[in-house]
Amino acid sequence: MNSVASKTSDVLVMTTEGEEFLEEVCSIPGGESVRWCIQCGMCSASCPNVAQMDNSPRRTIALIHAGRRYDVLKSNTMWVCASCYLCTVRCPKEVKITELMHALERLSTYYGLTTKRTTTATMYRAFIDSIKSNGRVHELGMMMKYYLTTVLTGKTNPFSLVKMLPLALNLMLHRRMTIKPTRIKGAEQIKTIVERAKALGGVK
Amino acid sequence: MKYYSYFPGCSSSEGTAVAYGLSTQAICGPLEMELVELEDWNCCGTTPYSSTDELASVAVATRNLALAEKTGLDLVTPCSACYTSLNRANSQLRQYPDLRDKVNDCLTSVGLEYKGTVRVRHLFEVIYNDIGLKVIESKVVNPLSELKVAAYYGCQLVRPEPGFDNKYNPQSLDEFIVSLGAESTPFPLKDRCCGSSLVIPEVDIALGLIHKLLESAASGGAKCMVTVCPLCQTNLDAYQAMASRKFGTRYNLPILFFTQLLGLALGVEPKALALDKNIISTERVLARFTSKSAERAPATSKSAIERESSLRTKALLKGRE
Ligand code: SF4
Ligand code: SF4
């Protein structure tokens, strides 16, 4: 994997090792669609967050075809995707780019390659923990967990949180934050479903 | 009376978008529709879950579909994110048999089963298609004349599922605004992204997007914006002050749920529409209508005023053509 990854030449060449990564992406629901890409660039041109991405959506697909697993999974690209689906509806070849972004987030987590520059994964985890314990998302709890984790791991500057205070206060004053989480009756069912999914080995 | 199974979603049921849930309940009576809340529904999982664990996310979302299937009704949600992720579960199950078998296995472990028959719909689409703008027009007792509104579709009402409105240049929400007697203003970025949940981990990126949307809506002359999604409303309303500070602007643009605007035009008592939960105050823009609406609230029988308002709306609609 690393020999492929360390090549930084801008010419993207297909290798046998490369094929392995392409196959892996194609085996994921939605991922198979990267085969149809014609590199027209419509996705990148449509993306509201392309300026903040290490690799544009089009380049990400080129890198997948070239087998550059590390470059793709280590990038911040999928973590700043807002799931707006503009790329997906505009792609002339019906490549499911948004689905691909989600799949790359999963793969990047799976291989432990998630870039340290993003805290999106931490937010996702706080969100899911909330679902797992109550069956629903408790927004206040989820946000506190996210900020606590990122401050403790040094990813959020505690002073920058001061800027967030008026916002939090406003939401409280307008009674848009509940203090206590609601737990559904079927919260245990959710746990069982998640455990069963794990036992089945998931689908990446 | 039309009946639907109702999936409010976490933020509209009691969280940051509770005003959406409340105003939705408030318009059901006048529109003669009944939303029966899905019993013991769970979070749809949305992007955070599908970006973390495909099988678990689809299985958790499908629990809702299995519960809804027993009711035999369409499953309606006011939240664009829930709409997308519940629809996504349906389409993934249809497309990937391997995934479907595993999801069924997960559901069996809690005594549930999903055959795949539930139709997931967005509340706005239901009101637009099943109730229809003609009927709405006839029920308007408090026409929102000369109110300039920017119609904000956001991403997930028209994308990625095809079939409801034009995915490149949607019109339904603009038509809806006109049917209430108001005016829909030019808004080139009407279907662009508000940053969604990235507003937490990537606040700077999201503020940039929010700023662009406000600028685009305000430059078209809008005095308020109407949304169909809890996330869009929170980003544009609660984060508006932050965006203004960052970019040195002052739009002060009230961001309304379409149900709040609809309720006002239908003569629902303003209190029931939870306008006091909007952070950018709606008072300046809506005062003309809220006082009238409050006066009229007790009497909602058909009256000459109604017919007159409908005629006026028709004239307005014609004027636009
Ligand atoms: S728009 Fe579609 S075909 Fe064009 S580069 Fe992007 S994914 Fe490939
Ligand atoms: S879905 Fe993601 S990658 Fe596609 S245009 Fe939107 S932000 Fe960009």
Coordinates of C-alpha atoms and ligand atoms in Angstrom, one line a residue:
Chain A
M1 CA 0.0 0.0 0.0
N2 CA 2.7 2.4 0.9
S3 CA 4.8 2.0 -2.2
V4 CA 1.8 3.2 -4.2
A5 CA 0.9 5.8 -1.7
S6 CA 4.3 7.5 -1.6
K7 CA 4.4 8.2 -5.3
T8 CA 3.5 11.8 -5.6
S9 CA 3.9 12.3 -9.4
D10 CA 0.9 14.0 -10.9
V11 CA 0.5 11.5 -13.6
L12 CA -2.0 9.0 -12.2
V13 CA -1.0 5.5 -13.4
M14 CA -2.9 2.3 -12.9
T15 CA -0.9 -0.5 -11.1
T16 CA -1.8 -4.0 -9.9
E17 CA -1.8 -2.7 -6.3
G18 CA -4.0 0.1 -7.6
E19 CA -6.5 -2.3 -8.9
E20 CA -6.9 -3.7 -5.4
F21 CA -8.0 -0.4 -4.1
L22 CA -10.4 0.2 -7.0
E23 CA -11.9 -3.2 -6.4
E24 CA -12.3 -2.5 -2.7
V25 CA -14.1 0.8 -3.5
C26 CA -16.3 -0.9 -6.1
S27 CA -17.3 -3.6 -3.6
I28 CA -19.0 -1.0 -1.4
P29 CA -22.7 -0.2 -2.1
G30 CA -22.6 2.9 -4.3
G31 CA -18.8 2.6 -4.8
E32 CA -19.2 0.5 -8.0
S33 CA -20.3 3.7 -9.8
V34 CA -16.7 5.1 -9.9
R35 CA -16.1 2.9 -12.9
W36 CA -18.3 5.0 -15.0
C37 CA -16.4 8.3 -14.4
I38 CA -15.2 10.1 -17.5
Q39 CA -13.2 12.7 -15.5
C40 CA -15.3 15.6 -16.9
G41 CA -14.9 17.6 -13.7
M42 CA -18.6 18.6 -13.4
C43 CA -18.6 17.4 -9.8
S44 CA -15.7 19.5 -8.8
A45 CA -17.2 22.5 -10.5
S46 CA -20.4 22.1 -8.6
C47 CA -18.9 21.5 -5.2
P48 CA -19.5 24.3 -2.7
N49 CA -16.5 23.2 -0.6
V50 CA -14.0 22.2 -3.2
A51 CA -11.7 25.1 -2.2
Q52 CA -11.2 23.6 1.2
M53 CA -10.6 20.0 -0.1
D54 CA -7.1 18.5 -0.4
N55 CA -8.3 16.7 -3.6
S56 CA -11.4 17.7 -5.6
P57 CA -14.1 15.1 -6.1
R58 CA -12.9 14.5 -9.7
R59 CA -9.3 14.1 -8.6
T60 CA -10.4 11.8 -5.8
I61 CA -11.9 9.5 -8.3
A62 CA -8.8 9.7 -10.5
L63 CA -6.7 8.8 -7.4
I64 CA -8.9 5.8 -6.7
H65 CA -8.4 4.6 -10.3
A66 CA -4.7 5.0 -9.8
G67 CA -4.8 3.0 -6.6
R68 CA -3.5 5.8 -4.3
R69 CA -5.3 4.5 -1.2
Y70 CA -3.2 6.5 1.2
D71 CA -3.6 9.8 -0.6
V72 CA -7.3 9.3 -0.9
L73 CA -8.0 8.1 2.7
K74 CA -5.6 10.5 4.4
S75 CA -7.1 13.5 2.7
N76 CA -9.7 15.9 4.2
T77 CA -11.9 15.7 1.1
M78 CA -14.7 13.5 2.3
W79 CA -14.7 15.1 5.8
V80 CA -15.6 18.6 4.4
C81 CA -18.3 17.2 2.1
A82 CA -21.6 18.6 3.2
S83 CA -23.7 15.9 1.4
C84 CA -25.4 18.5 -0.7
Y85 CA -25.8 16.0 -3.6
L86 CA -25.2 18.7 -6.2
C87 CA -22.4 16.7 -7.7
T88 CA -24.5 13.6 -7.8
V89 CA -27.4 15.1 -9.7
R90 CA -25.2 16.9 -12.2
C91 CA -22.8 14.0 -13.0
P92 CA -23.4 13.0 -16.6
K93 CA -22.4 9.4 -15.9
E94 CA -24.6 9.0 -12.7
V95 CA -21.6 8.4 -10.5
K96 CA -22.9 8.4 -6.9
I97 CA -20.3 10.9 -5.6
T98 CA -22.0 11.7 -2.3
E99 CA -22.3 8.0 -1.6
L100 CA -18.6 7.6 -2.4
M101 CA -17.7 10.4 0.0
H102 CA -19.6 8.6 2.8
A103 CA -17.9 5.3 1.8
L104 CA -14.5 7.0 1.9
E105 CA -15.2 8.3 5.4
R106 CA -15.9 4.7 6.5
L107 CA -12.8 3.3 4.8
S108 CA -10.6 6.0 6.2
T109 CA -11.9 5.2 9.7
Y110 CA -11.5 1.5 9.0
Y111 CA -7.8 1.8 8.1
G112 CA -7.2 4.3 10.9
L113 CA -6.1 6.9 8.3
T114 CA -8.4 9.8 9.3
T115 CA -6.6 13.0 9.0
K116 CA -5.9 14.9 12.3
R117 CA -7.0 18.1 10.7
T118 CA -10.7 17.2 10.9
T119 CA -13.0 16.9 13.8
T120 CA -16.0 15.8 11.7
A121 CA -15.4 12.2 12.7
T122 CA -15.6 13.2 16.4
M123 CA -18.9 14.9 15.8
Y124 CA -20.2 11.8 14.0
R125 CA -19.2 9.6 16.9
A126 CA -20.9 11.9 19.5
F127 CA -24.1 11.9 17.3
I128 CA -24.1 8.1 17.0
D129 CA -23.4 7.6 20.7
S130 CA -26.5 9.7 21.4
I131 CA -28.6 7.4 19.1
K132 CA -27.2 4.3 20.7
S133 CA -28.0 5.3 24.2
N134 CA -31.4 6.9 23.7
G135 CA -32.7 6.0 20.3
R136 CA -32.8 9.7 19.4
V137 CA -30.3 12.5 19.1
H138 CA -30.1 14.8 22.1
E139 CA -28.6 17.9 20.5
L140 CA -27.3 19.5 23.7
G141 CA -25.7 16.3 24.9
M142 CA -24.2 15.6 21.5
M143 CA -22.7 19.0 21.2
M144 CA -21.2 19.0 24.7
K145 CA -19.6 15.6 24.1
Y146 CA -18.2 16.9 20.8
Y147 CA -16.7 20.1 22.4
L148 CA -15.4 18.2 25.4
T149 CA -13.7 15.6 23.3
T150 CA -12.1 18.1 20.9
V151 CA -10.9 20.4 23.7
L152 CA -9.4 17.5 25.6
T153 CA -7.6 16.2 22.5
G154 CA -6.3 19.7 21.8
K155 CA -8.3 20.0 18.5
T156 CA -10.5 22.9 19.7
N157 CA -8.9 25.9 21.3
P158 CA -11.0 26.4 24.5
F159 CA -10.8 30.2 24.0
S160 CA -12.4 29.9 20.5
L161 CA -15.4 28.5 22.3
V162 CA -16.2 31.9 23.7
K163 CA -17.4 32.8 20.3
M164 CA -20.0 30.1 20.6
L165 CA -21.4 31.4 23.8
P166 CA -23.9 33.9 22.4
L167 CA -25.2 31.2 20.1
A168 CA -25.7 28.7 22.8
L169 CA -27.3 31.3 25.0
N170 CA -29.7 32.4 22.3
L171 CA -30.8 28.8 21.6
M172 CA -31.4 28.4 25.4
L173 CA -33.3 31.6 25.7
H174 CA -35.6 30.7 22.8
R175 CA -36.1 27.3 24.4
R176 CA -34.6 25.5 21.5
M177 CA -32.5 23.1 23.6
T178 CA -33.8 20.5 25.9
I179 CA -31.8 19.7 28.9
K180 CA -32.9 16.1 29.4
P181 CA -32.6 13.6 26.6
T182 CA -35.7 11.7 25.5
R183 CA -35.2 7.9 25.7
I184 CA -37.5 5.9 23.4
K185 CA -39.1 2.7 24.6
G186 CA -37.3 0.7 21.9
A187 CA -33.8 2.0 23.0
E188 CA -32.9 -1.6 23.8
Q189 CA -34.0 -2.6 20.3
I190 CA -31.6 -0.1 18.8
K191 CA -28.8 -1.7 20.9
T192 CA -29.7 -5.2 19.7
I193 CA -29.9 -4.1 16.1
V194 CA -26.5 -2.4 16.3
E195 CA -24.9 -5.4 18.0
R196 CA -26.4 -7.8 15.4
A197 CA -25.1 -5.6 12.6
K198 CA -21.6 -5.8 14.1
A199 CA -21.9 -9.6 14.5
L200 CA -22.8 -9.8 10.8
G201 CA -19.6 -8.1 9.9
G202 CA -21.3 -5.1 8.4
V203 CA -20.9 -4.0 4.9
K204 CA -18.1 -1.4 4.6
Chain B
M1 CA -59.6 14.1 5.9
K2 CA -56.3 12.8 4.7
Y3 CA -54.2 10.5 7.0
Y4 CA -50.5 10.1 7.2
S5 CA -47.9 8.5 9.4
Y6 CA -45.8 11.2 10.9
F7 CA -42.0 11.2 11.5
P8 CA -41.1 14.5 13.1
G9 CA -37.4 13.9 13.5
C10 CA -35.2 14.7 16.5
S11 CA -34.8 18.4 16.1
S12 CA -38.5 19.2 15.1
S13 CA -40.0 17.1 17.9
E14 CA -38.4 19.0 20.8
G15 CA -35.0 20.3 19.8
T16 CA -33.6 23.3 17.9
A17 CA -36.4 23.2 15.4
V18 CA -39.3 22.6 17.8
A19 CA -41.1 25.6 16.2
Y20 CA -41.3 23.5 13.0
G21 CA -43.0 20.6 14.8
L22 CA -45.4 23.0 16.6
S23 CA -46.4 24.9 13.5
T24 CA -46.8 21.7 11.6
Q25 CA -49.4 20.5 14.1
A26 CA -51.1 23.9 13.9
I27 CA -51.7 23.8 10.2
C28 CA -53.2 20.2 10.1
G29 CA -56.6 21.3 11.2
P30 CA -57.2 24.0 8.6
L31 CA -55.8 21.8 5.9
E32 CA -57.9 18.8 7.0
M33 CA -55.0 16.4 7.3
E34 CA -54.2 14.2 10.2
L35 CA -50.6 13.4 11.0
V36 CA -50.4 10.3 13.2
E37 CA -47.1 10.3 14.9
L38 CA -45.2 7.0 14.3
E39 CA -45.1 5.3 17.7
D40 CA -41.7 5.1 19.3
W41 CA -39.8 6.2 16.2
N42 CA -36.0 6.5 16.4
C43 CA -33.4 8.9 14.9
C44 CA -33.0 8.3 11.1
G45 CA -29.2 8.3 11.6
T46 CA -28.6 10.7 8.7
T47 CA -25.1 11.5 7.3
P48 CA -23.2 10.9 10.6
Y49 CA -24.4 7.3 10.7
S50 CA -24.2 6.4 7.0
S51 CA -20.6 7.8 7.0
T52 CA -19.6 5.6 9.9
D53 CA -21.3 2.2 9.5
E54 CA -23.4 1.4 6.4
L55 CA -25.2 -1.8 7.8
A56 CA -26.0 -0.4 11.2
S57 CA -27.2 2.9 9.7
V58 CA -29.5 1.3 7.2
A59 CA -30.8 -1.1 9.8
V60 CA -31.5 1.6 12.4
A61 CA -33.3 3.7 9.8
T62 CA -35.3 0.7 8.6
R63 CA -36.7 0.1 12.0
N64 CA -38.8 3.2 11.4
L65 CA -39.9 1.9 8.0
A66 CA -40.9 -1.4 9.6
L67 CA -43.0 0.4 12.2
A68 CA -44.6 2.6 9.6
E69 CA -45.4 -0.4 7.3
K70 CA -47.8 -1.7 10.0
T71 CA -49.8 1.5 9.7
G72 CA -50.3 1.2 5.9
L73 CA -49.9 4.9 5.6
D74 CA -47.3 7.1 3.8
L75 CA -44.6 8.2 6.1
V76 CA -44.3 12.0 6.1
T77 CA -41.5 14.0 7.6
P78 CA -41.0 17.8 7.7
C79 CA -37.2 17.3 7.9
S80 CA -35.2 17.2 4.6
A81 CA -32.4 15.2 6.2
C82 CA -34.8 12.6 7.6
Y83 CA -36.5 12.5 4.2
T84 CA -33.2 11.8 2.4
S85 CA -32.0 9.2 4.8
L86 CA -35.2 7.2 5.1
N87 CA -35.5 7.3 1.3
R88 CA -31.9 6.3 1.1
A89 CA -32.6 3.2 3.3
N90 CA -35.4 2.3 0.9
S91 CA -33.3 2.6 -2.2
Q92 CA -30.2 0.9 -0.7
L93 CA -32.4 -2.1 0.3
R94 CA -33.9 -2.3 -3.1
Q95 CA -30.5 -2.1 -4.9
Y96 CA -28.3 -4.3 -2.8
P97 CA -29.7 -7.7 -1.9
D98 CA -26.7 -8.6 0.3
L99 CA -27.4 -5.5 2.4
R100 CA -31.1 -6.3 2.5
D101 CA -30.6 -9.8 3.8
K102 CA -28.4 -8.5 6.6
V103 CA -30.8 -5.7 7.5
N104 CA -33.6 -8.2 7.7
D105 CA -31.5 -10.3 9.9
C106 CA -30.9 -7.3 12.3
L107 CA -34.7 -6.5 12.3
T108 CA -35.6 -10.1 13.0
S109 CA -33.5 -10.0 16.1
V110 CA -36.0 -7.5 17.6
G111 CA -39.1 -9.1 16.2
L112 CA -39.6 -6.7 13.3
E113 CA -39.9 -7.2 9.6
Y114 CA -39.8 -4.8 6.6
K115 CA -41.3 -5.8 3.3
G116 CA -40.3 -2.6 1.5
T117 CA -43.6 -1.0 0.8
V118 CA -43.4 2.3 2.7
R119 CA -43.5 5.5 0.7
V120 CA -41.4 8.2 2.4
R121 CA -42.5 11.8 1.7
H122 CA -41.6 15.3 2.6
L123 CA -44.3 17.4 4.3
F124 CA -43.9 20.1 1.8
E125 CA -44.3 17.7 -1.1
V126 CA -47.5 16.3 0.5
I127 CA -48.9 19.8 1.0
Y128 CA -48.0 20.8 -2.6
N129 CA -49.2 17.6 -4.3
D130 CA -52.0 16.1 -2.1
I131 CA -53.6 19.2 -0.7
G132 CA -52.6 21.4 -3.6
L133 CA -52.0 25.1 -4.0
K134 CA -55.6 25.8 -5.3
V135 CA -57.1 24.5 -2.1
I136 CA -54.6 26.4 0.0
E137 CA -55.4 29.5 -1.9
S138 CA -59.1 29.1 -1.2
K139 CA -58.3 28.7 2.5
V140 CA -56.1 31.8 2.8
V141 CA -57.9 34.3 5.1
N142 CA -55.0 36.5 5.8
P143 CA -53.2 37.1 2.5
L144 CA -49.6 38.0 3.0
S145 CA -49.8 40.8 0.5
E146 CA -46.6 42.6 -0.5
L147 CA -44.5 40.4 1.8
K148 CA -41.2 39.7 -0.1
V149 CA -40.1 36.2 0.6
A150 CA -37.0 34.3 -0.7
A151 CA -37.8 30.6 -1.3
Y152 CA -35.0 28.5 0.1
Y153 CA -35.2 24.9 -1.0
G154 CA -31.9 23.8 0.4
C155 CA -30.3 20.6 -0.8
Q156 CA -32.2 17.5 0.2
L157 CA -35.8 18.5 -0.7
V158 CA -35.1 18.2 -4.4
R159 CA -31.9 16.1 -4.4
P160 CA -31.0 13.3 -4.8
E161 CA -34.4 11.5 -5.2
P162 CA -35.9 12.4 -8.5
G163 CA -39.6 13.1 -9.3
F164 CA -40.9 15.8 -7.1
D165 CA -39.6 19.1 -8.6
N166 CA -37.0 20.1 -11.1
K167 CA -33.7 19.2 -9.5
Y168 CA -31.8 22.0 -11.2
N169 CA -34.4 24.9 -11.0
P170 CA -37.2 24.0 -8.5
Q171 CA -40.3 26.2 -8.6
S172 CA -42.8 24.6 -6.1
L173 CA -41.8 26.7 -3.1
D174 CA -42.0 29.9 -5.1
E175 CA -45.5 29.0 -6.3
F176 CA -46.4 28.2 -2.7
I177 CA -45.4 31.6 -1.6
V178 CA -47.4 33.2 -4.3
S179 CA -50.5 31.2 -3.3
L180 CA -50.3 32.8 0.1
G181 CA -50.6 36.2 -1.5
A182 CA -46.9 37.0 -0.9
E183 CA -44.3 37.7 -3.4
S184 CA -41.4 35.4 -4.1
T185 CA -38.2 37.3 -4.8
P186 CA -35.3 36.3 -7.1
F187 CA -32.9 34.1 -5.2
P188 CA -30.2 32.5 -7.4
L189 CA -28.7 30.3 -4.7
K190 CA -32.1 28.9 -3.6
D191 CA -31.0 25.3 -3.8
R192 CA -27.4 25.7 -2.5
C193 CA -26.0 24.2 0.6
C194 CA -26.2 25.8 4.1
G195 CA -23.4 23.7 5.5
S196 CA -25.7 21.3 7.2
S197 CA -24.2 19.5 10.2
L198 CA -20.7 20.7 9.2
V199 CA -21.6 23.8 11.1
I200 CA -20.3 22.1 14.2
P201 CA -16.9 20.6 13.1
E202 CA -16.2 23.1 10.3
V203 CA -17.9 26.3 11.4
D204 CA -15.8 28.6 9.2
I205 CA -16.8 26.7 6.0
A206 CA -20.4 26.7 7.0
L207 CA -20.4 30.4 7.9
G208 CA -19.0 31.1 4.4
L209 CA -21.9 29.2 2.8
I210 CA -24.5 30.9 5.1
H211 CA -23.1 34.3 4.2
K212 CA -23.4 33.6 0.5
L213 CA -27.1 32.5 0.9
L214 CA -28.0 35.6 2.9
E215 CA -26.3 37.8 0.4
S216 CA -28.1 36.2 -2.5
A217 CA -31.5 36.3 -0.8
A218 CA -31.1 39.9 0.3
S219 CA -29.9 41.2 -3.0
G220 CA -33.1 39.9 -4.5
G221 CA -35.0 42.2 -2.2
A222 CA -36.3 39.6 0.2
K223 CA -37.4 40.7 3.6
C224 CA -37.5 37.2 5.0
M225 CA -36.6 33.7 3.9
V226 CA -38.7 30.5 4.0
T227 CA -37.2 27.1 4.6
V228 CA -38.4 23.5 4.5
C229 CA -35.6 22.0 6.7
P230 CA -34.8 22.2 10.5
L231 CA -31.1 22.2 9.8
C232 CA -31.3 25.0 7.2
Q233 CA -33.4 27.1 9.6
T234 CA -31.0 26.7 12.5
N235 CA -27.9 27.5 10.4
L236 CA -29.4 30.6 8.8
D237 CA -31.2 31.8 11.9
A238 CA -29.0 30.9 14.9
Y239 CA -25.7 31.4 13.1
Q240 CA -26.7 34.5 11.2
A241 CA -25.2 36.8 13.9
M242 CA -21.9 34.9 13.7
A243 CA -21.8 35.1 9.9
S244 CA -22.6 38.8 10.0
R245 CA -19.7 39.4 12.4
K246 CA -17.3 37.5 10.3
F247 CA -18.2 39.2 7.1
G248 CA -19.2 42.6 8.4
T249 CA -22.8 42.5 7.1
R250 CA -26.2 43.2 8.7
Y251 CA -29.0 41.4 6.9
N252 CA -31.2 40.7 9.9
L253 CA -33.2 38.4 7.7
P254 CA -35.9 36.4 9.6
I255 CA -35.9 32.8 8.6
L256 CA -39.3 31.1 8.7
F257 CA -40.5 27.6 8.4
F258 CA -42.9 27.2 5.5
T259 CA -45.4 26.0 8.0
Q260 CA -45.2 29.2 10.0
L261 CA -45.9 31.3 6.9
L262 CA -48.7 29.0 5.9
G263 CA -50.3 29.1 9.3
L264 CA -50.2 32.9 9.3
A265 CA -52.0 33.0 6.0
L266 CA -54.5 30.4 7.1
G267 CA -55.4 32.6 10.1
V268 CA -53.9 30.3 12.7
E269 CA -53.2 32.0 16.0
P270 CA -49.6 33.3 15.8
K271 CA -48.8 31.8 19.2
A272 CA -49.5 28.3 17.9
L273 CA -46.8 29.0 15.2
A274 CA -44.1 29.5 17.8
L275 CA -42.8 32.6 16.1
D276 CA -41.2 33.6 19.4
K277 CA -38.6 30.8 18.9
N278 CA -37.1 32.5 15.9
I279 CA -33.8 34.1 16.9
I280 CA -33.9 36.8 14.3
S281 CA -37.1 38.5 15.3
T282 CA -40.0 38.2 12.8
E283 CA -41.9 41.0 14.3
R284 CA -40.8 43.9 12.2
V285 CA -41.7 42.0 9.0
L286 CA -44.8 40.1 10.1
A287 CA -46.5 42.6 12.6
R288 CA -49.0 43.6 9.9
F289 CA -50.2 40.0 9.5
T290 CA -49.9 38.7 13.1
S291 CA -52.2 41.3 14.5
K292 CA -54.8 40.5 11.8
S293 CA -54.4 36.8 12.3
A294 CA -54.9 37.1 16.0
E295 CA -58.1 39.0 15.5
R296 CA -59.4 36.6 13.1
A297 CA -58.3 33.4 14.8
P298 CA -61.5 32.4 16.6
A299 CA -63.7 32.6 13.5
T300 CA -62.4 30.4 10.8
S301 CA -65.6 29.8 8.9
K302 CA -65.8 30.5 5.2
S303 CA -66.4 34.2 4.7
A304 CA -66.5 36.9 2.2
I305 CA -62.9 37.9 3.2
E306 CA -61.7 34.4 2.2
R307 CA -63.2 34.6 -1.2
E308 CA -61.9 38.1 -1.7
S309 CA -58.4 37.0 -0.7
S310 CA -58.5 34.1 -3.0
L311 CA -59.5 36.4 -5.9
R312 CA -56.7 38.6 -5.0
T313 CA -54.2 35.7 -5.0
K314 CA -55.5 34.6 -8.3
A315 CA -54.9 38.0 -9.7
L316 CA -51.4 38.0 -8.3
L317 CA -50.7 34.6 -9.7
K318 CA -51.9 35.8 -13.1
G319 CA -49.8 38.8 -12.8
R320 CA -46.7 36.6 -12.5
E321 CA -47.5 34.5 -15.6
Ligands
SF4_1 S1 -19.1 14.6 -12.8 FE1 -19.2 12.4 -12.8 S2 -18.1 11.8 -14.7 FE2 -17.6 14.0 -14.3 S3 -15.6 13.8 -13.2 FE3 -17.3 13.9 -11.7 S4 -17.8 11.8 -11.2 FE4 -16.6 11.8 -13.1
SF4_2 S1 -22.1 16.3 -2.0 FE1 -20.1 16.7 -1.1 S2 -18.6 16.5 -2.8 FE2 -20.7 16.6 -3.7 S3 -20.9 18.8 -4.3 FE3 -21.8 18.5 -2.3 S4 -20.1 19.0 -0.8 FE4 -19.2 18.6 -2.8

